[in-house]
mmCIF file of C-alpha atoms and ligand atoms in Angstrom:
data_model
loop_
_atom_site.group_PDB
_atom_site.id
_atom_site.type_symbol
_atom_site.label_atom_id
_atom_site.label_comp_id
_atom_site.label_asym_id
_atom_site.label_seq_id
_atom_site.Cartn_x
_atom_site.Cartn_y
_atom_site.Cartn_z
ATOM 1 C CA MET A 21 -39.178 -122.022 -55.062
ATOM 2 C CA ARG A 22 -42.224 -124.118 -54.230
ATOM 3 C CA PRO A 23 -44.499 -124.628 -57.246
ATOM 4 C CA SER A 24 -47.433 -122.729 -55.730
ATOM 5 C CA ASP A 25 -45.373 -119.577 -55.176
ATOM 6 C CA ALA A 26 -45.679 -118.572 -58.818
ATOM 7 C CA GLU A 27 -49.451 -118.161 -58.507
ATOM 8 C CA ALA A 28 -49.505 -116.710 -54.992
ATOM 9 C CA PRO A 29 -50.367 -113.023 -54.885
ATOM 10 C CA ALA A 30 -47.467 -110.718 -54.147
ATOM 11 C CA PRO A 31 -47.232 -109.914 -50.440
ATOM 12 C CA PRO A 32 -48.971 -106.610 -49.640
ATOM 13 C CA ARG A 33 -46.422 -103.871 -50.047
ATOM 14 C CA SER A 34 -47.204 -100.179 -49.546
ATOM 15 C CA ALA A 35 -46.272 -97.915 -52.428
ATOM 16 C CA ALA A 36 -43.634 -95.462 -51.363
ATOM 17 C CA THR A 37 -44.906 -92.127 -50.146
ATOM 18 C CA SER A 38 -43.144 -90.212 -52.885
ATOM 19 C CA ASP A 39 -44.881 -92.240 -55.577
ATOM 20 C CA ILE A 40 -48.334 -91.674 -54.045
ATOM 21 C CA VAL A 41 -47.630 -87.964 -53.570
ATOM 22 C CA ALA A 42 -46.367 -87.527 -57.133
ATOM 23 C CA ARG A 43 -49.403 -89.233 -58.633
ATOM 24 C CA GLU A 44 -51.863 -87.243 -56.500
ATOM 25 C CA ASP A 45 -50.099 -83.953 -57.172
ATOM 26 C CA THR A 46 -50.330 -84.515 -60.922
ATOM 27 C CA HIS A 47 -54.117 -84.767 -60.901
ATOM 28 C CA THR A 48 -55.449 -83.144 -57.730
ATOM 29 C CA SER A 49 -57.799 -80.158 -57.927
ATOM 30 C CA GLY A 50 -55.198 -78.247 -55.981
ATOM 31 C CA LEU A 51 -57.877 -77.120 -53.528
ATOM 32 C CA TYR A 52 -56.588 -79.014 -50.530
ATOM 33 C CA GLN A 53 -53.654 -78.112 -48.352
ATOM 34 C CA LYS A 54 -52.057 -81.495 -47.741
ATOM 35 C CA ARG A 55 -49.403 -82.824 -45.429
ATOM 36 C CA ARG A 56 -46.778 -84.985 -47.104
ATOM 37 C CA LEU A 57 -48.034 -88.121 -45.442
ATOM 38 C CA ALA A 58 -49.739 -91.009 -47.231
ATOM 39 C CA ILE A 59 -52.147 -92.738 -44.837
ATOM 40 C CA VAL A 60 -52.904 -96.264 -45.956
ATOM 41 C CA ARG A 61 -54.434 -98.190 -43.031
ATOM 42 C CA GLY A 62 -56.299 -97.715 -39.769
ATOM 43 C CA GLU A 63 -57.452 -99.700 -36.750
ATOM 44 C CA GLY A 64 -59.418 -98.203 -33.882
ATOM 45 C CA ALA A 65 -57.743 -94.888 -33.063
ATOM 46 C CA ARG A 66 -54.488 -95.778 -34.855
ATOM 47 C CA LEU A 67 -53.322 -94.988 -38.391
ATOM 48 C CA TRP A 68 -50.347 -96.128 -40.435
ATOM 49 C CA ASP A 69 -48.580 -94.327 -43.267
ATOM 50 C CA ALA A 70 -47.099 -95.900 -46.379
ATOM 51 C CA GLU A 71 -43.722 -96.176 -44.658
ATOM 52 C CA GLY A 72 -45.215 -98.249 -41.858
ATOM 53 C CA ASN A 73 -45.097 -95.493 -39.215
ATOM 54 C CA GLU A 74 -47.877 -95.642 -36.617
ATOM 55 C CA TYR A 75 -49.858 -92.634 -35.359
ATOM 56 C CA ILE A 76 -52.553 -91.945 -32.811
ATOM 57 C CA ASP A 77 -55.353 -90.422 -34.848
ATOM 58 C CA CYS A 78 -56.707 -87.161 -33.421
ATOM 59 C CA VAL A 79 -57.978 -86.034 -36.838
ATOM 60 C CA GLY A 80 -60.626 -88.763 -36.917
ATOM 61 C CA GLY A 81 -61.508 -88.204 -40.568
ATOM 62 C CA GLN A 82 -62.312 -84.612 -39.523
ATOM 63 C CA GLY A 83 -65.234 -86.007 -37.565
ATOM 64 C CA SER A 84 -66.286 -88.872 -39.818
ATOM 65 C CA ALA A 85 -64.452 -91.609 -37.884
ATOM 66 C CA ASN A 86 -66.150 -91.481 -34.469
ATOM 67 C CA LEU A 87 -66.506 -95.257 -34.519
ATOM 68 C CA GLY A 88 -62.814 -95.875 -35.146
ATOM 69 C CA HIS A 89 -61.118 -97.363 -38.168
ATOM 70 C CA GLY A 90 -61.796 -100.868 -39.466
ATOM 71 C CA ASN A 91 -64.964 -101.593 -37.478
ATOM 72 C CA ALA A 92 -65.829 -105.213 -38.316
ATOM 73 C CA ALA A 93 -69.634 -104.916 -37.976
ATOM 74 C CA VAL A 94 -69.763 -101.950 -40.373
ATOM 75 C CA ALA A 95 -67.420 -103.688 -42.825
ATOM 76 C CA GLU A 96 -69.624 -106.795 -42.779
ATOM 77 C CA ALA A 97 -72.815 -104.761 -43.260
ATOM 78 C CA ILE A 98 -71.330 -102.885 -46.232
ATOM 79 C CA ALA A 99 -70.083 -106.071 -47.880
ATOM 80 C CA ALA A 100 -73.376 -107.922 -47.392
ATOM 81 C CA GLN A 101 -75.474 -105.011 -48.679
ATOM 82 C CA ALA A 102 -73.154 -104.454 -51.659
ATOM 83 C CA ARG A 103 -73.830 -108.045 -52.682
ATOM 84 C CA THR A 104 -77.585 -107.694 -52.109
ATOM 85 C CA LEU A 105 -78.531 -104.228 -53.432
ATOM 86 C CA ALA A 106 -76.405 -101.083 -53.491
ATOM 87 C CA SER A 107 -78.632 -98.743 -55.504
ATOM 88 C CA CYS A 108 -82.295 -97.998 -54.995
ATOM 89 C CA THR A 109 -83.536 -94.425 -55.282
ATOM 90 C CA GLU A 110 -86.493 -93.060 -53.344
ATOM 91 C CA LEU A 111 -88.681 -93.777 -56.333
ATOM 92 C CA PHE A 112 -89.179 -97.053 -54.429
ATOM 93 C CA TYR A 113 -89.351 -98.204 -50.843
ATOM 94 C CA ASN A 114 -86.435 -100.220 -49.466
ATOM 95 C CA ASP A 115 -85.973 -102.498 -46.444
ATOM 96 C CA ARG A 116 -82.617 -101.041 -45.317
ATOM 97 C CA ARG A 117 -83.882 -97.456 -45.569
ATOM 98 C CA ALA A 118 -86.985 -98.317 -43.544
ATOM 99 C CA GLU A 119 -84.723 -99.936 -40.941
ATOM 100 C CA LEU A 120 -82.535 -96.823 -40.741
ATOM 101 C CA TYR A 121 -85.568 -94.561 -40.226
ATOM 102 C CA SER A 122 -86.593 -96.781 -37.310
ATOM 103 C CA VAL A 123 -83.071 -96.724 -35.830
ATOM 104 C CA LEU A 124 -82.864 -92.928 -36.156
ATOM 105 C CA SER A 125 -86.302 -92.464 -34.582
ATOM 106 C CA ARG A 126 -85.063 -94.338 -31.495
ATOM 107 C CA ILE A 127 -82.117 -91.965 -30.956
ATOM 108 C CA LEU A 128 -83.676 -88.643 -32.065
ATOM 109 C CA PRO A 129 -86.084 -86.471 -30.030
ATOM 110 C CA PRO A 130 -89.650 -87.693 -30.704
ATOM 111 C CA ASP A 131 -90.585 -84.356 -32.319
ATOM 112 C CA LEU A 132 -87.964 -84.778 -35.055
ATOM 113 C CA ASP A 133 -89.800 -87.638 -36.656
ATOM 114 C CA ARG A 134 -89.176 -86.968 -40.333
ATOM 115 C CA VAL A 135 -85.825 -87.376 -42.069
ATOM 116 C CA PHE A 136 -84.386 -86.340 -45.415
ATOM 117 C CA LEU A 137 -81.364 -88.474 -46.351
ATOM 118 C CA CYS A 138 -78.548 -87.056 -48.464
ATOM 119 C CA ASN A 139 -74.794 -87.419 -48.896
ATOM 120 C CA SER A 140 -72.821 -84.793 -46.967
ATOM 121 C CA GLY A 141 -72.961 -82.117 -44.314
ATOM 122 C CA ALA A 142 -73.215 -79.181 -46.692
ATOM 123 C CA GLU A 143 -76.038 -80.946 -48.479
ATOM 124 C CA ALA A 144 -77.909 -81.433 -45.188
ATOM 125 C CA VAL A 145 -77.540 -77.711 -44.441
ATOM 126 C CA GLU A 146 -78.669 -76.768 -47.966
ATOM 127 C CA ALA A 147 -81.749 -78.938 -47.590
ATOM 128 C CA ALA A 148 -82.601 -77.494 -44.164
ATOM 129 C CA PHE A 149 -82.385 -73.950 -45.561
ATOM 130 C CA LYS A 150 -84.632 -74.803 -48.493
ATOM 131 C CA PHE A 151 -87.154 -76.507 -46.215
ATOM 132 C CA ALA A 152 -87.144 -73.508 -43.865
ATOM 133 C CA ARG A 153 -87.690 -71.069 -46.707
ATOM 134 C CA MET A 154 -90.493 -73.156 -48.188
ATOM 135 C CA ALA A 155 -92.178 -73.671 -44.808
ATOM 136 C CA THR A 156 -91.999 -70.066 -43.563
ATOM 137 C CA LYS A 157 -92.248 -68.290 -46.943
ATOM 138 C CA ARG A 158 -89.457 -66.077 -45.604
ATOM 139 C CA THR A 159 -85.954 -65.790 -47.057
ATOM 140 C CA ARG A 160 -83.543 -64.564 -44.381
ATOM 141 C CA ILE A 161 -81.081 -66.905 -42.698
ATOM 142 C CA VAL A 162 -79.302 -65.875 -39.505
ATOM 143 C CA ALA A 163 -76.074 -67.628 -38.514
ATOM 144 C CA THR A 164 -73.217 -67.016 -36.079
ATOM 145 C CA MET A 165 -69.814 -65.455 -36.478
ATOM 146 C CA ARG A 166 -67.120 -68.164 -36.753
ATOM 147 C CA GLY A 167 -69.839 -70.673 -37.666
ATOM 148 C CA PHE A 168 -69.108 -73.391 -40.210
ATOM 149 C CA HIS A 169 -71.850 -75.057 -42.235
ATOM 150 C CA GLY A 170 -70.102 -76.242 -45.403
ATOM 151 C CA LYS A 171 -68.791 -74.663 -48.584
ATOM 152 C CA THR A 172 -71.421 -75.249 -51.277
ATOM 153 C CA MET A 173 -73.131 -72.067 -52.472
ATOM 154 C CA GLY A 174 -76.152 -72.150 -50.169
ATOM 155 C CA ALA A 175 -74.373 -73.440 -47.089
ATOM 156 C CA LEU A 176 -71.695 -70.812 -47.646
ATOM 157 C CA ALA A 177 -74.302 -68.148 -46.964
ATOM 158 C CA ALA A 178 -74.221 -69.253 -43.327
ATOM 159 C CA THR A 179 -70.535 -70.171 -43.055
ATOM 160 C CA TRP A 180 -68.598 -67.295 -41.553
ATOM 161 C CA GLY A 181 -65.061 -67.486 -42.995
ATOM 162 C CA PRO A 182 -64.492 -64.393 -45.175
ATOM 163 C CA GLU A 183 -61.660 -66.369 -46.808
ATOM 164 C CA TYR A 184 -64.282 -68.714 -48.267
ATOM 165 C CA ARG A 185 -66.825 -66.021 -49.187
ATOM 166 C CA ASP A 186 -65.039 -62.877 -50.312
ATOM 167 C CA ALA A 187 -63.887 -64.190 -53.692
ATOM 168 C CA LEU A 188 -67.542 -64.938 -54.478
ATOM 169 C CA GLY A 189 -68.898 -61.517 -53.593
ATOM 170 C CA GLY A 190 -69.184 -61.973 -49.824
ATOM 171 C CA ASP A 191 -72.468 -60.855 -48.306
ATOM 172 C CA ALA A 192 -73.600 -59.441 -51.666
ATOM 173 C CA LEU A 193 -73.920 -62.977 -52.970
ATOM 174 C CA PHE A 194 -76.195 -63.975 -50.101
ATOM 175 C CA PRO A 195 -78.536 -61.043 -49.529
ATOM 176 C CA GLY A 196 -80.493 -61.159 -46.315
ATOM 177 C CA THR A 197 -78.030 -63.360 -44.458
ATOM 178 C CA ALA A 198 -76.841 -62.054 -41.103
ATOM 179 C CA HIS A 199 -74.204 -63.265 -38.651
ATOM 180 C CA VAL A 200 -74.580 -62.604 -34.929
ATOM 181 C CA PRO A 201 -71.696 -62.780 -32.455
ATOM 182 C CA PHE A 202 -71.550 -66.311 -31.011
ATOM 183 C CA ASN A 203 -72.682 -66.539 -27.374
ATOM 184 C CA LYS A 204 -73.870 -62.911 -27.346
ATOM 185 C CA VAL A 205 -77.381 -63.414 -26.018
ATOM 186 C CA GLU A 206 -78.423 -59.763 -26.456
ATOM 187 C CA ALA A 207 -77.747 -59.925 -30.205
ATOM 188 C CA LEU A 208 -80.439 -62.535 -30.865
ATOM 189 C CA GLU A 209 -83.507 -60.327 -30.294
ATOM 190 C CA ALA A 210 -82.385 -57.794 -32.884
ATOM 191 C CA ALA A 211 -81.110 -60.282 -35.474
ATOM 192 C CA ILE A 212 -83.979 -62.783 -35.537
ATOM 193 C CA THR A 213 -86.890 -60.819 -36.997
ATOM 194 C CA PRO A 214 -90.313 -61.574 -38.512
ATOM 195 C CA ASP A 215 -88.454 -61.936 -41.874
ATOM 196 C CA THR A 216 -86.159 -64.666 -40.581
ATOM 197 C CA ALA A 217 -86.743 -68.120 -42.040
ATOM 198 C CA ALA A 218 -84.202 -69.834 -39.797
ATOM 199 C CA PHE A 219 -81.416 -69.400 -37.288
ATOM 200 C CA VAL A 220 -78.634 -71.954 -37.714
ATOM 201 C CA LEU A 221 -76.354 -72.845 -34.815
ATOM 202 C CA GLU A 222 -73.519 -75.222 -33.891
ATOM 203 C CA LEU A 223 -73.613 -76.122 -30.191
ATOM 204 C CA VAL A 224 -69.836 -76.439 -30.261
ATOM 205 C CA GLN A 225 -68.243 -74.512 -33.101
ATOM 206 C CA GLY A 226 -65.783 -76.990 -34.588
ATOM 207 C CA GLU A 227 -63.955 -75.412 -37.524
ATOM 208 C CA GLY A 228 -64.417 -72.013 -35.881
ATOM 209 C CA GLY A 229 -62.066 -72.862 -33.008
ATOM 210 C CA VAL A 230 -63.690 -75.454 -30.691
ATOM 211 C CA ARG A 231 -66.039 -73.035 -28.921
ATOM 212 C CA PRO A 232 -68.924 -74.476 -26.907
ATOM 213 C CA ALA A 233 -72.126 -72.436 -26.877
ATOM 214 C CA THR A 234 -73.329 -71.323 -23.471
ATOM 215 C CA GLU A 235 -76.544 -72.989 -22.320
ATOM 216 C CA GLU A 236 -78.075 -69.536 -22.064
ATOM 217 C CA PHE A 237 -77.284 -68.746 -25.718
ATOM 218 C CA ALA A 238 -78.767 -72.036 -26.936
ATOM 219 C CA ARG A 239 -81.916 -71.666 -24.837
ATOM 220 C CA GLU A 240 -82.390 -68.014 -25.781
ATOM 221 C CA ALA A 241 -81.965 -68.869 -29.480
ATOM 222 C CA ALA A 242 -84.761 -71.424 -29.158
ATOM 223 C CA ARG A 243 -86.982 -68.933 -27.310
ATOM 224 C CA VAL A 244 -86.471 -66.037 -29.761
ATOM 225 C CA CYS A 245 -87.004 -68.295 -32.786
ATOM 226 C CA LYS A 246 -90.302 -69.492 -31.351
ATOM 227 C CA ALA A 247 -91.418 -65.948 -30.530
ATOM 228 C CA ARG A 248 -90.626 -64.711 -34.064
ATOM 229 C CA GLY A 249 -91.923 -67.733 -35.961
ATOM 230 C CA ALA A 250 -88.412 -68.536 -37.229
ATOM 231 C CA LEU A 251 -87.184 -72.113 -37.353
ATOM 232 C CA LEU A 252 -84.184 -73.225 -35.277
ATOM 233 C CA ILE A 253 -81.717 -75.402 -37.178
ATOM 234 C CA VAL A 254 -78.988 -77.024 -35.082
ATOM 235 C CA ASP A 255 -76.009 -78.172 -37.154
ATOM 236 C CA GLU A 256 -74.666 -81.332 -35.496
ATOM 237 C CA VAL A 257 -72.642 -82.469 -38.488
ATOM 238 C CA GLN A 258 -69.522 -82.442 -36.277
ATOM 239 C CA THR A 259 -70.999 -82.720 -32.760
ATOM 240 C CA GLY A 260 -73.395 -85.576 -33.536
ATOM 241 C CA PHE A 261 -73.031 -89.309 -32.947
ATOM 242 C CA CYS A 262 -71.534 -89.316 -29.446
ATOM 243 C CA ARG A 263 -68.769 -86.767 -30.082
ATOM 244 C CA THR A 264 -69.696 -84.484 -27.180
ATOM 245 C CA GLY A 265 -70.559 -87.268 -24.734
ATOM 246 C CA ALA A 266 -74.210 -87.760 -25.728
ATOM 247 C CA MET A 267 -75.662 -89.194 -28.937
ATOM 248 C CA PHE A 268 -76.409 -85.563 -29.890
ATOM 249 C CA ALA A 269 -75.209 -82.361 -28.252
ATOM 250 C CA ILE A 270 -78.808 -81.075 -28.020
ATOM 251 C CA GLU A 271 -79.241 -83.625 -25.197
ATOM 252 C CA ARG A 272 -76.449 -81.962 -23.238
ATOM 253 C CA TYR A 273 -78.056 -78.548 -23.803
ATOM 254 C CA GLY A 274 -81.640 -79.658 -23.169
ATOM 255 C CA ILE A 275 -83.044 -78.087 -26.346
ATOM 256 C CA VAL A 276 -85.028 -79.552 -29.233
ATOM 257 C CA PRO A 277 -84.613 -77.617 -32.493
ATOM 258 C CA ASP A 278 -87.024 -77.656 -35.428
ATOM 259 C CA ALA A 279 -84.351 -79.307 -37.585
ATOM 260 C CA LEU A 280 -81.125 -81.171 -36.899
ATOM 261 C CA CYS A 281 -78.413 -81.480 -39.574
ATOM 262 C CA LEU A 282 -76.302 -84.646 -39.462
ATOM 263 C CA ALA A 283 -73.512 -86.174 -41.554
ATOM 264 C CA LYS A 284 -69.822 -87.050 -40.948
ATOM 265 C CA SER A 285 -69.999 -90.105 -38.619
ATOM 266 C CA ILE A 286 -73.593 -91.056 -39.397
ATOM 267 C CA ALA A 287 -72.642 -94.078 -41.509
ATOM 268 C CA GLY A 288 -69.343 -95.298 -40.082
ATOM 269 C CA GLY A 289 -67.273 -93.523 -42.741
ATOM 270 C CA VAL A 290 -69.548 -94.023 -45.745
ATOM 271 C CA PRO A 291 -70.664 -90.650 -47.165
ATOM 272 C CA MET A 292 -74.120 -89.771 -45.884
ATOM 273 C CA GLY A 293 -76.004 -86.764 -44.553
ATOM 274 C CA ALA A 294 -79.430 -86.263 -43.025
ATOM 275 C CA VAL A 295 -81.859 -83.599 -41.886
ATOM 276 C CA ALA A 296 -84.244 -84.635 -39.141
ATOM 277 C CA PHE A 297 -87.130 -82.187 -38.845
ATOM 278 C CA SER A 298 -90.387 -81.583 -37.023
ATOM 279 C CA ARG A 299 -93.984 -81.034 -38.030
ATOM 280 C CA ALA A 300 -93.301 -77.286 -37.796
ATOM 281 C CA PHE A 301 -92.157 -77.576 -41.419
ATOM 282 C CA GLY A 302 -95.652 -78.615 -42.497
ATOM 283 C CA ASP A 303 -95.979 -80.568 -45.733
ATOM 284 C CA LEU A 304 -93.076 -79.907 -48.066
ATOM 285 C CA PRO A 305 -94.089 -79.751 -51.740
ATOM 286 C CA LYS A 306 -93.537 -83.066 -53.507
ATOM 287 C CA ARG A 307 -90.384 -83.145 -55.703
ATOM 288 C CA SER A 308 -89.231 -79.728 -54.450
ATOM 289 C CA HIS A 309 -86.011 -81.391 -53.298
ATOM 290 C CA SER A 310 -84.245 -84.693 -53.948
ATOM 291 C CA THR A 311 -80.901 -86.362 -54.539
ATOM 292 C CA THR A 312 -80.121 -89.552 -56.453
ATOM 293 C CA PHE A 313 -77.944 -91.195 -53.820
ATOM 294 C CA GLY A 314 -80.100 -90.079 -50.875
ATOM 295 C CA GLY A 315 -81.177 -93.053 -48.768
ATOM 296 C CA ASN A 316 -79.264 -95.569 -50.872
ATOM 297 C CA PRO A 317 -79.281 -99.043 -49.310
ATOM 298 C CA LEU A 318 -75.478 -99.244 -49.035
ATOM 299 C CA ALA A 319 -75.191 -96.101 -46.905
ATOM 300 C CA CYS A 320 -78.323 -97.029 -44.947
ATOM 301 C CA ALA A 321 -76.892 -100.464 -44.094
ATOM 302 C CA ALA A 322 -73.616 -98.854 -43.019
ATOM 303 C CA SER A 323 -75.484 -96.340 -40.865
ATOM 304 C CA VAL A 324 -77.663 -98.978 -39.170
ATOM 305 C CA ALA A 325 -74.522 -100.965 -38.312
ATOM 306 C CA ALA A 326 -72.557 -97.880 -37.219
ATOM 307 C CA ILE A 327 -75.291 -96.599 -34.897
ATOM 308 C CA GLY A 328 -75.672 -100.111 -33.475
ATOM 309 C CA GLU A 329 -71.952 -100.218 -32.707
ATOM 310 C CA MET A 330 -71.987 -96.740 -31.147
ATOM 311 C CA ARG A 331 -74.637 -97.944 -28.718
ATOM 312 C CA ARG A 332 -73.080 -101.367 -28.098
ATOM 313 C CA LEU A 333 -69.689 -99.787 -27.330
ATOM 314 C CA ASP A 334 -71.371 -96.945 -25.378
ATOM 315 C CA LEU A 335 -69.260 -94.382 -27.212
ATOM 316 C CA ALA A 336 -71.102 -91.492 -25.549
ATOM 317 C CA ARG A 337 -69.785 -92.660 -22.177
ATOM 318 C CA ASN A 338 -66.264 -93.166 -23.537
ATOM 319 C CA ALA A 339 -66.355 -89.710 -25.131
ATOM 320 C CA ARG A 340 -67.227 -88.210 -21.736
ATOM 321 C CA ALA A 341 -64.596 -90.183 -19.823
ATOM 322 C CA ARG A 342 -61.762 -89.813 -22.345
ATOM 323 C CA GLY A 343 -62.815 -86.244 -23.069
ATOM 324 C CA ASP A 344 -62.521 -85.338 -19.379
ATOM 325 C CA GLN A 345 -59.150 -87.089 -19.291
ATOM 326 C CA LEU A 346 -57.892 -85.267 -22.390
ATOM 327 C CA LEU A 347 -59.161 -81.841 -21.308
ATOM 328 C CA GLY A 348 -57.744 -82.354 -17.813
ATOM 329 C CA GLY A 349 -54.400 -83.466 -19.217
ATOM 330 C CA LEU A 350 -54.181 -80.562 -21.649
ATOM 331 C CA ARG A 351 -55.168 -78.078 -18.929
ATOM 332 C CA GLY A 352 -52.376 -79.482 -16.770
ATOM 333 C CA ILE A 353 -49.716 -78.533 -19.332
ATOM 334 C CA GLU A 354 -47.930 -75.454 -18.120
ATOM 335 C CA SER A 355 -46.820 -73.466 -21.124
ATOM 336 C CA PRO A 356 -46.670 -69.729 -21.701
ATOM 337 C CA ARG A 357 -47.726 -70.459 -25.295
ATOM 338 C CA VAL A 358 -51.228 -71.621 -24.265
ATOM 339 C CA ARG A 359 -54.091 -69.129 -24.081
ATOM 340 C CA GLU A 360 -56.994 -71.463 -23.289
ATOM 341 C CA VAL A 361 -58.069 -75.128 -23.363
ATOM 342 C CA ARG A 362 -61.697 -75.725 -24.389
ATOM 343 C CA GLY A 363 -63.987 -78.580 -25.288
ATOM 344 C CA LEU A 364 -66.988 -80.774 -24.713
ATOM 345 C CA GLY A 365 -66.678 -84.561 -24.715
ATOM 346 C CA LEU A 366 -63.990 -85.540 -27.223
ATOM 347 C CA LEU A 367 -64.162 -82.312 -29.215
ATOM 348 C CA CYS A 368 -61.204 -80.561 -27.635
ATOM 349 C CA GLY A 369 -58.921 -77.700 -28.558
ATOM 350 C CA ILE A 370 -56.012 -75.656 -27.292
ATOM 351 C CA GLU A 371 -55.959 -72.015 -28.297
ATOM 352 C CA LEU A 372 -52.373 -70.814 -28.510
ATOM 353 C CA LYS A 373 -50.959 -67.310 -28.409
ATOM 354 C CA GLU A 374 -49.262 -68.142 -31.715
ATOM 355 C CA SER A 375 -49.916 -70.000 -34.971
ATOM 356 C CA ALA A 376 -51.035 -73.604 -34.391
ATOM 357 C CA GLY A 377 -49.024 -74.962 -37.350
ATOM 358 C CA PRO A 378 -45.704 -75.674 -35.595
ATOM 359 C CA THR A 379 -47.425 -77.477 -32.702
ATOM 360 C CA ILE A 380 -49.464 -79.628 -35.106
ATOM 361 C CA LYS A 381 -46.208 -80.491 -36.886
ATOM 362 C CA GLY A 382 -44.510 -81.171 -33.539
ATOM 363 C CA LEU A 383 -47.321 -83.570 -32.629
ATOM 364 C CA GLN A 384 -46.977 -85.363 -35.962
ATOM 365 C CA ASP A 385 -43.244 -85.806 -35.367
ATOM 366 C CA ARG A 386 -44.195 -87.435 -32.043
ATOM 367 C CA GLY A 387 -46.721 -89.816 -33.600
ATOM 368 C CA VAL A 388 -49.953 -87.876 -33.036
ATOM 369 C CA LEU A 389 -52.044 -86.510 -35.905
ATOM 370 C CA ALA A 390 -54.111 -83.473 -34.868
ATOM 371 C CA LEU A 391 -55.746 -80.698 -36.868
ATOM 372 C CA GLY A 392 -56.258 -76.966 -36.771
ATOM 373 C CA ALA A 393 -59.437 -74.980 -36.119
ATOM 374 C CA GLY A 394 -58.671 -71.482 -37.265
ATOM 375 C CA PRO A 395 -55.125 -70.080 -37.206
ATOM 376 C CA THR A 396 -54.282 -70.498 -33.508
ATOM 377 C CA VAL A 397 -56.241 -73.530 -32.297
ATOM 378 C CA VAL A 398 -54.979 -77.136 -32.196
ATOM 379 C CA ARG A 399 -58.025 -79.397 -32.419
ATOM 380 C CA TYR A 400 -58.310 -83.006 -31.203
ATOM 381 C CA LEU A 401 -61.050 -85.050 -32.861
ATOM 382 C CA PRO A 402 -60.023 -88.666 -32.157
ATOM 383 C CA PRO A 403 -62.168 -91.716 -32.841
ATOM 384 C CA LEU A 404 -64.301 -92.193 -29.728
ATOM 385 C CA VAL A 405 -62.836 -95.677 -29.190
ATOM 386 C CA ILE A 406 -59.539 -94.069 -28.141
ATOM 387 C CA THR A 407 -58.144 -95.725 -24.989
ATOM 388 C CA ALA A 408 -57.008 -94.109 -21.728
ATOM 389 C CA GLU A 409 -53.434 -95.110 -22.491
ATOM 390 C CA GLN A 410 -53.613 -93.488 -25.948
ATOM 391 C CA VAL A 411 -55.016 -90.285 -24.432
ATOM 392 C CA ASP A 412 -52.079 -90.240 -21.994
ATOM 393 C CA ARG A 413 -49.720 -90.470 -24.960
ATOM 394 C CA VAL A 414 -51.523 -87.617 -26.736
ATOM 395 C CA VAL A 415 -51.175 -85.409 -23.653
ATOM 396 C CA ALA A 416 -47.490 -86.306 -23.262
ATOM 397 C CA ALA A 417 -46.827 -85.574 -26.952
ATOM 398 C CA THR A 418 -48.608 -82.220 -26.631
ATOM 399 C CA ALA A 419 -46.586 -81.282 -23.548
ATOM 400 C CA ALA A 420 -43.396 -82.150 -25.442
ATOM 401 C CA ALA A 421 -44.456 -80.267 -28.565
ATOM 402 C CA LEU A 422 -45.202 -77.159 -26.479
ATOM 403 C CA ALA A 423 -42.065 -77.385 -24.334
HETATM 404 C C1 PLP B 250 -67.927 -80.525 -41.743
HETATM 405 C C2 PLP B 250 -69.099 -79.671 -41.404
HETATM 406 C C3 PLP B 250 -70.057 -79.326 -42.381
HETATM 407 C C4 PLP B 250 -69.896 -79.679 -43.839
HETATM 408 O O1 PLP B 250 -69.915 -81.046 -44.060
HETATM 409 P P1 PLP B 250 -69.360 -81.608 -45.453
HETATM 410 O O2 PLP B 250 -69.724 -83.064 -45.404
HETATM 411 O O3 PLP B 250 -67.886 -81.358 -45.476
HETATM 412 O O4 PLP B 250 -70.057 -80.879 -46.531
HETATM 413 C C5 PLP B 250 -71.170 -78.610 -41.983
HETATM 414 N N1 PLP B 250 -71.328 -78.239 -40.702
HETATM 415 C C6 PLP B 250 -70.439 -78.555 -39.741
HETATM 416 C C7 PLP B 250 -70.689 -78.137 -38.341
HETATM 417 C C8 PLP B 250 -69.282 -79.268 -40.067
HETATM 418 O O5 PLP B 250 -68.390 -79.542 -39.128
#
C-alpha cells in the first residue's frame, strides 16, 4: 500500500439497490407507486441504476429534464450562485431575478409581460386561479375532462381524475367547477358563462393520455373566453420549454392566452414554477399572494442557464426532428395490440387495447424507461437532447416489447 492510499477517499461505489429500497420503504409517505429500480446517475438522455445498468430515459423526470441530465452550464450556474447568494425573498430586488425576467420576456409573447415566480406546477396553477378570481370577481373555473393541473387542493378542482378527487368529496369540494369534453368545440359556448373566472387548458394533455388539442378547439376557447369576459389560462407545465417543438406550444397553435402556467423544465431540474400573465389581470392587490422561495436567486440562476442552453442547443428543432422520427417509428410498428399513436414534438404516446403496464415493464427489461399516461397509454417524454440513434433503439425496444 502506498502511503497516500490511507487518506484517499474510497472509490465511488453505488449502494446496492436492496439497501436503497429498504431505507426508502421504511420512511416513505407511501403515496408513490415505485418501480424497484434505484436511479443514481444521468448524462444526456441516459440513466444508470445502482447496479450499473444503463437505460435510455423516456421518463425525463416526468417532464422536468428537457435539457438532459448533467448539463454542465446549469451545474456551473447553480454552483456559482450557491456560493454567491442562494436566498433572497421578494422583499428585496435581486440581480439574478431581474435577469430571469428579461430572459423570459424574450421568449414569451409580448402581452404576457408580468411573471409570478413560484416552486412547482400545481403552485403556478393555484396562483393563476387566484389571480383570475381576483381580477374578474367571478368564482367559476372551467377545465377539460382528462385534464391534469396538479394535486394540491385548488389545482385539484381543475384536475379531472376522479381517483384523485372522490376521496375528498369530488365536485362537492369544488363548487362551481365544470369540466367540458376535450376537443368538443360545441361544449365551450354553454360551459363558459358570464360567471366564469377562467378556462384552463393543456394544449397537449400529458397525464390524461397524450392527447393534442385540435387547433379549432384552442382557437374557439380563446374566442369564447374573450366574448364572455373569462380569462384563458393555458397550462404549459408539461408542454413548455421546447417539448412540443417550439419554446411553448401556444406558438404551434397560434394563440396567446391571458395567463401561461410553467414549471417542470423551467430551471434545468431545479424546482421552480411561474405564471406569466397579461394586463387583462389589472393590478393584483399587494400581498394577496406570495411564497417564500418564489424567485430565489438559486432557481433563477438555474433557469437563466437552462433557457440559454435550450436556445444554444436549439432543442425546439431537435424536439421536432426526433419527435417526427419517434412518432414515425412507433406508427410503423405493426401490432394488433396498438390502438393509436399520438403526439406533438417529443411528447409521444401509444394507446394500447390493453393495460400499458406490461409494455412499460417490457421496455424497462430492454433498457428503455418509459411512463404511463392513464391505464392504456405508454408515454415517451425523453430529454430533448436524445439522439437519432437513441430514438432508433427506443423504437426497436418498443417493437420487441409489443411483439
Ligand atoms: C405535472 C403537471 C402539473 C403539476 O406540476 P407539479 O410540479 O407536479 O405540481 C400541472 N399541470 C400539468 C399539465 C402537468 O403536467
